[in-house]
Short mmCIF file of C-alpha atoms and ligand atoms in Angstrom, two decimals:
data_model
loop_
_atom_site.label_atom_id
_atom_site.label_comp_id
_atom_site.label_asym_id
_atom_site.label_seq_id
_atom_site.Cartn_x
_atom_site.Cartn_y
_atom_site.Cartn_z
CA MET I 58 9.28 2.47 30.51
CA GLN I 59 6.07 3.05 32.77
CA GLY I 60 7.18 4.52 36.10
CA LYS I 61 10.97 4.40 35.02
CA ARG I 62 12.90 7.54 36.06
CA ILE I 63 15.51 9.35 33.44
CA LEU I 64 17.88 11.79 34.23
CA LEU I 65 18.55 13.32 30.94
CA VAL I 66 21.71 15.43 30.55
CA ILE I 67 21.19 18.18 28.05
CA GLY I 68 24.56 18.97 26.21
CA GLY I 69 25.09 22.44 24.36
CA GLY I 70 24.54 22.18 20.43
CA ILE I 71 22.17 22.85 17.98
CA ALA I 72 20.61 19.45 18.12
CA ALA I 73 19.52 20.03 21.86
CA TYR I 74 16.19 21.24 20.55
CA LYS I 75 15.66 17.45 19.80
CA SER I 76 15.79 16.64 23.66
CA LEU I 77 12.70 18.30 23.91
CA LEU I 78 11.08 15.99 21.65
CA LEU I 79 12.71 13.42 23.46
CA ILE I 80 11.43 14.57 26.89
CA ARG I 81 7.83 14.24 25.06
CA LEU I 82 8.42 10.69 23.94
CA LEU I 83 9.53 9.71 27.34
CA ARG I 84 6.64 11.26 29.35
CA ALA I 85 3.99 9.94 27.11
CA ALA I 86 5.26 6.25 27.70
CA GLY I 87 4.96 6.97 31.68
CA ALA I 88 8.63 7.95 32.24
CA ALA I 89 9.76 10.37 34.42
CA VAL I 90 12.26 12.70 33.50
CA THR I 91 14.85 14.60 35.62
CA PRO I 92 16.51 17.23 33.51
CA VAL I 93 19.88 18.55 33.64
CA LEU I 94 21.01 21.36 31.37
CA THR I 95 24.59 22.26 30.94
CA ARG I 96 25.64 25.91 30.79
CA ALA I 97 26.15 25.32 27.14
CA GLY I 98 23.04 23.62 26.77
CA ALA I 99 21.23 26.58 28.25
CA GLU I 100 22.45 28.64 25.23
CA PHE I 101 20.46 26.50 22.88
CA VAL I 102 17.00 25.68 24.72
CA THR I 103 15.90 27.49 27.87
CA PRO I 104 15.45 26.16 31.22
CA LEU I 105 11.78 26.70 31.08
CA SER I 106 10.87 25.10 28.08
CA VAL I 107 12.91 21.97 29.54
CA SER I 108 11.13 21.95 32.72
CA ALA I 109 7.68 23.04 31.33
CA LEU I 110 7.86 19.59 28.95
CA ALA I 111 9.48 17.59 31.97
CA GLY I 112 7.18 18.59 34.49
CA GLU I 113 9.97 18.91 36.96
CA LYS I 114 12.73 21.35 38.12
CA VAL I 115 15.56 21.72 35.81
CA TYR I 116 19.02 21.39 37.35
CA THR I 117 21.69 23.76 36.12
CA ASP I 118 24.34 24.76 38.76
CA LEU I 119 26.60 22.43 40.94
CA PHE I 120 26.72 25.06 43.20
CA ASP I 121 23.10 25.99 43.80
CA LEU I 122 22.76 25.65 47.62
CA THR I 123 19.04 25.33 47.66
CA ASP I 124 19.40 22.37 45.11
CA GLU I 125 22.04 20.81 47.63
CA ALA I 126 19.80 21.26 50.52
CA GLU I 127 16.95 19.54 48.56
CA MET I 128 18.77 16.89 47.01
CA GLY I 129 22.56 16.84 46.85
CA HIS I 130 24.16 15.89 43.51
CA ILE I 131 25.74 12.92 44.37
CA GLN I 132 21.91 11.71 45.51
CA LEU I 133 20.66 13.20 42.29
CA SER I 134 22.92 11.03 40.15
CA ARG I 135 21.72 7.83 41.71
CA VAL I 136 18.06 8.32 41.46
CA ALA I 137 17.62 7.31 37.93
CA ASP I 138 17.28 4.20 36.23
CA LEU I 139 19.33 5.28 33.50
CA ILE I 140 21.04 8.34 32.72
CA VAL I 141 21.06 9.64 29.09
CA VAL I 142 23.28 12.37 27.80
CA ALA I 143 21.55 14.17 24.48
CA PRO I 144 23.12 15.68 22.98
CA ALA I 145 26.61 14.40 24.11
CA THR I 146 29.23 17.07 22.70
CA ALA I 147 32.82 16.27 22.25
CA ASP I 148 33.54 18.10 25.24
CA LEU I 149 31.02 16.31 27.42
CA LEU I 150 32.51 12.95 26.16
CA ALA I 151 36.00 14.27 26.67
CA LYS I 152 35.05 15.19 30.53
CA MET I 153 33.37 11.91 30.95
CA ALA I 154 36.19 9.86 29.35
CA GLN I 155 38.74 11.86 31.97
CA GLY I 156 36.35 11.63 34.84
CA ARG I 157 36.60 15.31 35.04
CA ALA I 158 33.78 16.88 37.43
CA ASP I 159 33.70 20.86 36.73
CA ASP I 160 30.26 21.22 36.31
CA LEU I 161 26.73 19.67 37.43
CA ALA I 162 26.50 17.12 34.46
CA SER I 163 29.91 16.12 34.55
CA THR I 164 29.90 15.82 38.28
CA LEU I 165 26.88 13.68 38.28
CA LEU I 166 28.34 11.42 35.64
CA LEU I 167 31.25 10.58 37.59
CA ALA I 168 29.14 9.94 40.69
CA THR I 169 26.69 7.98 39.31
CA ASP I 170 26.32 4.32 39.83
CA THR I 171 23.80 3.99 37.08
CA ALA I 172 23.77 2.91 33.48
CA VAL I 173 24.39 5.41 31.04
CA LEU I 174 23.27 5.93 27.54
CA ALA I 175 25.00 8.85 25.23
CA ALA I 176 23.81 10.15 22.10
CA PRO I 177 26.81 12.15 20.56
CA ALA I 178 26.19 15.15 18.20
CA MET I 179 29.07 17.64 16.87
CA ASN I 180 30.63 18.31 13.72
CA VAL I 181 32.11 15.54 11.23
CA ARG I 182 35.58 16.37 11.99
CA MET I 183 35.24 16.94 15.34
CA TRP I 184 33.48 13.40 15.63
CA SER I 185 36.33 11.58 13.18
CA HIS I 186 39.09 13.59 15.18
CA ALA I 187 41.41 10.95 16.69
CA ALA I 188 40.90 12.30 20.10
CA THR I 189 37.05 11.65 19.95
CA GLN I 190 37.30 8.46 18.87
CA ARG I 191 39.85 7.73 21.59
CA ASN I 192 37.41 9.24 24.00
CA LEU I 193 34.79 6.96 22.51
CA ALA I 194 36.79 3.95 22.99
CA GLN I 195 37.58 4.60 26.52
CA LEU I 196 33.84 5.23 27.06
CA ARG I 197 32.71 1.81 25.72
CA LEU I 198 35.33 0.17 27.62
CA ASP I 199 33.80 2.15 31.06
CA GLY I 200 30.57 0.48 29.73
CA VAL I 201 28.79 3.65 28.22
CA GLN I 202 26.45 2.77 25.59
CA PHE I 203 25.80 4.73 22.64
CA VAL I 204 23.02 5.63 20.10
CA GLY I 205 24.06 7.26 16.75
CA PRO I 206 25.32 9.53 15.73
CA ASP I 207 23.48 9.52 12.35
CA GLU I 208 25.03 10.59 9.07
CA GLY I 209 23.79 13.34 7.01
CA GLU I 210 23.55 17.26 6.33
CA MET I 211 24.70 19.32 9.39
CA ALA I 212 23.64 22.83 10.67
CA CYS I 213 27.11 23.68 10.02
CA GLY I 214 26.68 22.91 6.19
CA GLU I 215 29.07 19.67 6.59
CA PHE I 216 27.81 16.23 5.60
CA GLY I 217 29.01 13.28 7.42
CA PRO I 218 28.61 11.34 10.56
CA GLY I 219 27.77 13.40 13.70
CA ARG I 220 24.04 14.52 13.86
CA LEU I 221 22.33 13.43 16.89
CA ALA I 222 20.17 10.57 16.54
CA GLU I 223 16.35 11.12 15.84
CA PRO I 224 14.51 11.40 19.25
CA GLU I 225 12.69 8.18 18.24
CA ALA I 226 15.81 6.25 17.95
CA ILE I 227 17.17 7.46 21.35
CA PHE I 228 13.78 6.82 22.90
CA ALA I 229 13.98 3.30 21.23
CA ALA I 230 17.63 2.77 22.70
CA ILE I 231 16.23 3.76 26.03
CA SER I 232 13.43 1.21 26.33
CA ARG I 233 15.91 -1.49 24.95
CA LEU I 234 18.08 -0.56 28.32
CA LEU I 235 14.97 -0.57 30.50
CA ASP I 236 12.54 -3.33 29.59
CA ALA I 237 12.84 -6.77 28.72
CA GLY I 238 11.30 -7.17 25.06
CA PRO I 239 9.53 -10.24 23.81
CA LEU I 240 12.77 -11.65 22.39
CA THR I 241 14.65 -11.37 25.61
CA GLY I 242 16.57 -14.71 25.87
CA ARG I 243 16.70 -15.34 22.27
CA HIS I 244 19.65 -15.61 19.87
CA ILE I 245 19.03 -14.41 16.37
CA LEU I 246 21.49 -14.55 13.36
CA VAL I 247 21.23 -11.74 10.79
CA THR I 248 23.15 -11.52 7.58
CA SER I 249 23.43 -8.50 5.49
CA GLY I 250 25.26 -6.39 2.70
CA PRO I 251 26.63 -7.81 -0.47
CA THR I 252 29.38 -10.03 -0.76
CA HIS I 253 32.70 -9.10 -2.81
CA GLU I 254 34.09 -12.05 -4.87
CA PRO I 255 37.71 -11.39 -6.00
CA ILE I 256 38.88 -11.31 -9.54
CA ASP I 257 42.51 -10.28 -8.49
CA PRO I 258 43.59 -8.84 -5.35
CA VAL I 259 42.37 -5.23 -6.17
CA ARG I 260 39.47 -6.23 -8.01
CA TYR I 261 36.14 -8.00 -7.25
CA ILE I 262 32.52 -8.66 -8.25
CA ALA I 263 29.88 -7.01 -6.07
CA ASN I 264 26.20 -6.25 -6.32
CA ARG I 265 24.16 -2.79 -5.23
CA SER I 266 22.88 -4.10 -1.87
CA SER I 267 23.43 -1.35 0.50
CA GLY I 268 22.79 -3.39 3.63
CA ALA I 269 19.98 -1.05 4.93
CA GLN I 270 17.09 -3.49 5.38
CA GLY I 271 19.36 -6.36 7.05
CA THR I 272 20.91 -3.55 9.21
CA ALA I 273 17.20 -2.13 10.11
CA ILE I 274 16.05 -5.77 10.94
CA ALA I 275 19.20 -6.52 13.12
CA ALA I 276 18.42 -3.32 14.94
CA ALA I 277 14.63 -4.19 15.32
CA LEU I 278 15.42 -7.29 16.69
CA ARG I 279 17.80 -6.10 19.29
CA ASP I 280 15.04 -3.24 20.39
CA LEU I 281 12.62 -6.48 20.97
CA GLY I 282 15.45 -7.94 23.43
CA ALA I 283 17.00 -10.44 21.13
CA ALA I 284 20.83 -11.12 21.20
CA VAL I 285 21.81 -10.42 17.34
CA THR I 286 24.97 -11.79 15.56
CA PHE I 287 24.90 -9.92 12.38
CA VAL I 288 27.13 -11.41 9.92
CA THR I 289 27.61 -8.52 7.07
CA GLY I 290 29.42 -8.32 3.94
CA PRO I 291 30.90 -4.95 3.01
CA ALA I 292 27.75 -2.79 3.17
CA LEU I 293 27.35 0.89 2.68
CA VAL I 294 25.34 1.72 5.86
CA PRO I 295 27.39 1.30 9.38
CA ALA I 296 26.54 -1.83 11.55
CA PRO I 297 23.95 -1.03 14.10
CA GLU I 298 25.27 -0.71 17.79
CA GLY I 299 24.45 -3.23 20.51
CA VAL I 300 24.51 -6.36 18.24
CA ARG I 301 27.52 -8.74 17.52
CA VAL I 302 28.91 -7.85 14.46
CA VAL I 303 31.13 -10.52 12.08
CA ARG I 304 32.26 -8.78 9.03
CA VAL I 305 33.12 -10.99 6.03
CA GLU I 306 33.74 -10.49 2.34
CA THR I 307 32.95 -13.47 0.14
CA ALA I 308 30.01 -15.96 0.19
CA ARG I 309 32.35 -18.78 1.57
CA GLU I 310 33.54 -16.54 4.44
CA MET I 311 29.79 -15.67 5.06
CA LEU I 312 28.74 -19.51 5.26
CA ALA I 313 31.67 -20.39 7.90
CA ALA I 314 30.65 -17.07 9.79
CA VAL I 315 27.20 -18.19 9.57
CA GLU I 316 28.01 -21.81 10.67
CA ALA I 317 29.85 -20.53 13.68
CA ALA I 318 27.22 -18.63 14.86
CA LEU I 319 24.78 -21.37 15.43
CA PRO I 320 22.92 -22.45 17.32
CA ALA I 321 20.14 -19.77 17.00
CA ASP I 322 16.55 -19.41 17.63
CA ALA I 323 15.97 -17.92 13.94
CA ALA I 324 17.93 -16.68 11.32
CA VAL I 325 16.95 -13.81 8.96
CA MET I 326 19.24 -14.29 5.71
CA ALA I 327 19.04 -10.85 4.22
CA ALA I 328 22.19 -10.78 2.55
CA ALA I 329 22.56 -10.40 -1.13
CA VAL I 330 25.03 -13.53 -1.70
CA ALA I 331 27.04 -13.51 -4.92
CA ASP I 332 25.56 -16.84 -6.76
CA TRP I 333 29.20 -17.19 -8.41
CA ARG I 334 32.72 -16.47 -7.52
CA VAL I 335 35.62 -16.21 -9.92
CA ALA I 336 36.98 -19.53 -10.27
CA ASN I 337 40.30 -18.44 -11.72
CA ALA I 338 41.00 -15.38 -9.47
CA SER I 339 44.43 -14.42 -10.06
CA GLY I 340 46.92 -14.11 -7.03
CA SER I 341 48.65 -10.70 -8.38
CA LYS I 342 46.83 -7.97 -10.43
CA MET I 343 46.03 -8.82 -13.78
CA LYS I 344 47.59 -6.57 -16.43
CA LYS I 345 46.95 -5.87 -20.02
CA ASP I 346 49.49 -7.86 -21.92
CA GLY I 347 49.49 -5.60 -25.09
CA THR I 348 47.68 -7.81 -27.24
CA GLY I 349 44.12 -6.12 -27.09
CA LYS I 350 43.12 -9.85 -25.73
CA ALA I 351 40.66 -9.47 -22.99
CA PRO I 352 41.19 -11.93 -19.86
CA ALA I 353 38.38 -14.79 -19.93
CA LEU I 354 37.17 -15.15 -16.23
CA GLU I 355 35.67 -18.50 -15.51
CA PHE I 356 33.05 -18.95 -12.62
CA SER I 357 32.06 -21.37 -10.16
CA GLU I 358 28.86 -21.61 -8.16
CA ASN I 359 29.03 -20.37 -4.33
CA PRO I 360 27.48 -22.23 -1.55
CA ASP I 361 23.96 -21.64 -1.11
CA ILE I 362 23.81 -20.26 2.67
CA LEU I 363 20.38 -20.32 3.22
CA ALA I 364 19.55 -23.66 1.91
CA SER I 365 22.40 -25.02 3.79
CA ILE I 366 21.21 -23.50 6.89
CA SER I 367 17.58 -24.58 6.31
CA LYS I 368 18.78 -28.25 5.69
CA GLY I 369 21.52 -28.42 8.15
CA ASP I 370 21.68 -30.18 11.44
CA THR I 371 21.21 -27.19 13.83
CA ARG I 372 18.56 -25.56 11.74
CA PRO I 373 17.11 -22.65 14.03
CA ALA I 374 13.56 -22.93 14.58
CA LEU I 375 12.38 -20.13 12.25
CA VAL I 376 14.53 -19.66 8.96
CA VAL I 377 13.77 -16.33 7.01
CA GLY I 378 15.08 -15.81 3.35
CA PHE I 379 15.03 -12.66 1.09
CA ALA I 380 14.06 -12.81 -2.56
CA ALA I 381 14.86 -9.89 -4.69
CA GLU I 382 13.41 -10.28 -8.03
CA THR I 383 12.75 -8.12 -11.20
CA ASP I 384 9.78 -10.00 -12.37
CA GLN I 385 6.92 -12.45 -11.27
CA VAL I 386 8.05 -11.67 -7.75
CA GLU I 387 5.55 -13.72 -5.82
CA ALA I 388 5.73 -16.56 -8.09
CA HIS I 389 9.56 -16.67 -8.25
CA ALA I 390 9.98 -16.09 -4.48
CA ALA I 391 7.19 -18.97 -3.51
CA ALA I 392 9.22 -21.50 -5.63
CA LYS I 393 12.27 -20.04 -3.93
CA ARG I 394 11.00 -20.91 -0.33
CA LEU I 395 10.11 -24.48 -1.19
CA ARG I 396 13.78 -24.79 -3.06
CA LYS I 397 15.64 -23.71 -0.34
CA GLY I 398 13.56 -25.07 2.57
CA CYS I 399 13.23 -21.93 4.56
CA ASP I 400 9.86 -21.13 6.48
CA TRP I 401 9.68 -17.62 5.18
CA ILE I 402 10.53 -15.88 2.38
CA VAL I 403 10.68 -11.68 2.20
CA ALA I 404 10.00 -11.09 -1.31
CA ASN I 405 10.57 -7.64 -3.08
CA ASP I 406 10.63 -6.10 -6.52
CA VAL I 407 13.86 -4.61 -7.04
CA SER I 408 13.47 -3.57 -10.69
CA PRO I 409 15.36 0.03 -10.95
CA SER I 410 11.81 1.60 -11.24
CA THR I 411 10.99 0.96 -7.94
CA GLY I 412 13.99 2.68 -6.25
CA ILE I 413 13.93 -0.16 -3.76
CA MET I 414 17.68 -1.49 -4.15
CA GLY I 415 20.00 1.26 -2.15
CA GLY I 416 16.65 3.21 -1.22
CA ALA I 417 15.07 4.00 1.83
CA GLU I 418 11.73 2.17 1.34
CA ASN I 419 10.51 -1.31 0.45
CA ALA I 420 7.47 -3.08 -0.75
CA VAL I 421 7.54 -6.69 0.35
CA VAL I 422 5.39 -9.72 0.29
CA LEU I 423 5.54 -12.30 3.42
CA ILE I 424 5.39 -15.80 2.11
CA SER I 425 4.91 -18.72 4.27
CA ASP I 426 3.07 -21.72 4.71
CA ALA I 427 0.14 -19.97 5.53
CA GLY I 428 0.28 -18.16 1.88
CA SER I 429 1.41 -14.73 0.60
CA GLU I 430 0.78 -11.22 2.36
CA ALA I 431 1.63 -8.04 0.34
CA TRP I 432 2.71 -5.18 2.62
CA PRO I 433 2.15 -1.61 1.98
CA ARG I 434 5.42 0.31 0.71
CA MET I 435 7.06 1.72 4.02
CA SER I 436 10.12 2.70 5.39
CA LYS I 437 12.91 -0.26 5.61
CA ASP I 438 12.75 0.59 9.36
CA ALA I 439 9.14 -0.11 9.44
CA VAL I 440 9.60 -3.23 7.36
CA ALA I 441 12.23 -4.27 9.95
CA ARG I 442 10.01 -3.40 12.81
CA ARG I 443 6.77 -5.24 11.59
CA LEU I 444 9.20 -8.47 10.53
CA ALA I 445 10.50 -8.30 13.93
CA GLU I 446 7.35 -8.47 15.63
CA ARG I 447 6.33 -11.45 13.52
CA ILE I 448 9.39 -13.43 14.24
CA ALA I 449 8.77 -12.65 18.03
CA ALA I 450 5.26 -13.90 17.79
CA ALA I 451 6.08 -16.98 15.77
CA LEU I 452 8.74 -17.90 18.48
CA SER I 453 6.37 -17.53 21.33
CA SER I 454 3.52 -19.91 19.91
O1 LIG W 702 18.35 -17.36 -5.06
P1 LIG W 702 18.57 -15.74 -4.47
O2 LIG W 702 20.02 -15.54 -4.31
O3 LIG W 702 17.48 -15.14 -5.11
O4 LIG W 702 18.16 -16.05 -3.13
C1 LIG W 702 17.89 -15.22 -1.93
C2 LIG W 702 18.07 -15.70 -0.79
O5 LIG W 702 19.01 -16.71 -0.70
C3 LIG W 702 18.40 -14.46 0.12
O6 LIG W 702 17.92 -14.81 1.77
C4 LIG W 702 20.00 -14.92 0.38
O7 LIG W 702 20.60 -14.25 1.57
C5 LIG W 702 20.19 -16.42 0.24
N1 LIG W 702 21.37 -16.79 -0.67
C6 LIG W 702 22.12 -17.40 0.18
N2 LIG W 702 23.30 -17.80 -0.28
C7 LIG W 702 23.52 -17.53 -1.82
C8 LIG W 702 22.42 -16.90 -2.53
C9 LIG W 702 21.57 -16.50 -1.74
O8 LIG W 702 22.26 -17.43 1.36
N3 LIG W 702 24.69 -18.20 -2.21
#
C-alpha cells in the first residue's frame, strides 16, 4: 500500500460518508488518494471534507478548464495504481457497463487502462433488478472487480443485499489487489457449509451450519494472496468474491469436489458434513399411505472427507480440521485430530447456550502437535484472519 496511488470515485448515495473513512484508512497505510466526486456524490459529502481528508484537490467536473490545463482527464485516469468506485451506484455501474462518458467519473472510467474495483451500494430492489444484474455480469466480463454489497438493513428501511461494504472490507480488497501477500502463489482448499442428504426429491437432512466461519476463512486466505478453491454446501451466507467456488449438496459430492481440487498446499475443512445419508432415499416424493404407518429411514455412513484427504496420496502439506462439540470439547477434539490424521484441529463449543452455531462470534481452541491453545472469543472474521496468518507462517517455515 505504501507509495501507491488510488483514484477514488465517490458516487451519490447515503453510504458516501463511508468513503471518507476509507480515505483515512488508505492514507494511514501510506497510500495517496486522488478523489473524484460525482455531482450526485457532492449531494452527500462535501468537496471540502473529501479534499481535507485526502490532503489533495478533489476533482468534480469534466469541463473545468483549470483542471484540464493542470492535468487532463485522460492523464488523471492513468496515474493511479488502482481505481476504486465507492459507492458505485446503480447509475454509475450502468454507465460503466455501457461505456458512457457524460461526466468526469464515467469519462475517467472509460479512458483508464488501470484495474478497477467497484463497491456497489443501492436499494435492494435496484440491486436485484435484472438490468443491474446484467450490468454486473458485463462488468465482471470486462475485468472489473467487486467488493460487497453487504446484506442488512438499509437507510431506506428495506432489508437485503445492497449496503456498501464496510470501509475495512473495501480496504482489504484494495490491499489484496495491490500487495503480494504471504500466501501469494499458494493454492488452499476450503470446505464450508452444511451438506444436504436427500430423503426424497423434495426432502433432505441438514444441519444448522451457516457457512459463516468457512466463508470468513476463505476470504482471509484470499486476502493474504492465496488462490482459494471454496467447496461449499448449501450455506446461508454468500460465498466470498475472488475465490473459485464449487457448489455441492451431499457429502459424497463434496468428497469428489475436494479430490478434484487437489493438489493444494493446505486444506481447511470447515464444512459440517453429515455423518450419515439416507440409504433408502426415494426416487419419488414419499406419500402418506393412509395406514398411519410412518416410513422407516435407513442410514449408511458417509465418507469422512477430512480423514480421506489426510491419509490420501495427494495430501496437502497442512490439513486443518474442525471439531464442533457440545461437551469435553478439548478432549474430543484432540482424539479427533489423531483419529482423522489431520495436522491441526480448530475446536469449538457449539452448545446452543454459546450462540456460536449460526452466530457472528466464535471461541476456539487450536490443537496441534504442540498442544492446545485457547483463543479468546472474537468475531468469526477475526478467528479467520488469525488462522490465515498461522497457516501462512506454517507454510513458510
Ligand atoms: O467427526 P466430526 O464431524 O466432528 O469432524 C469434524 C471435522 O471432520 C470437520 O473438519 C469436518 O469438515 C470433517 N468431516 C469430514 N467428513 C465427514 C465428517 C466430518 O470431512 N463425513
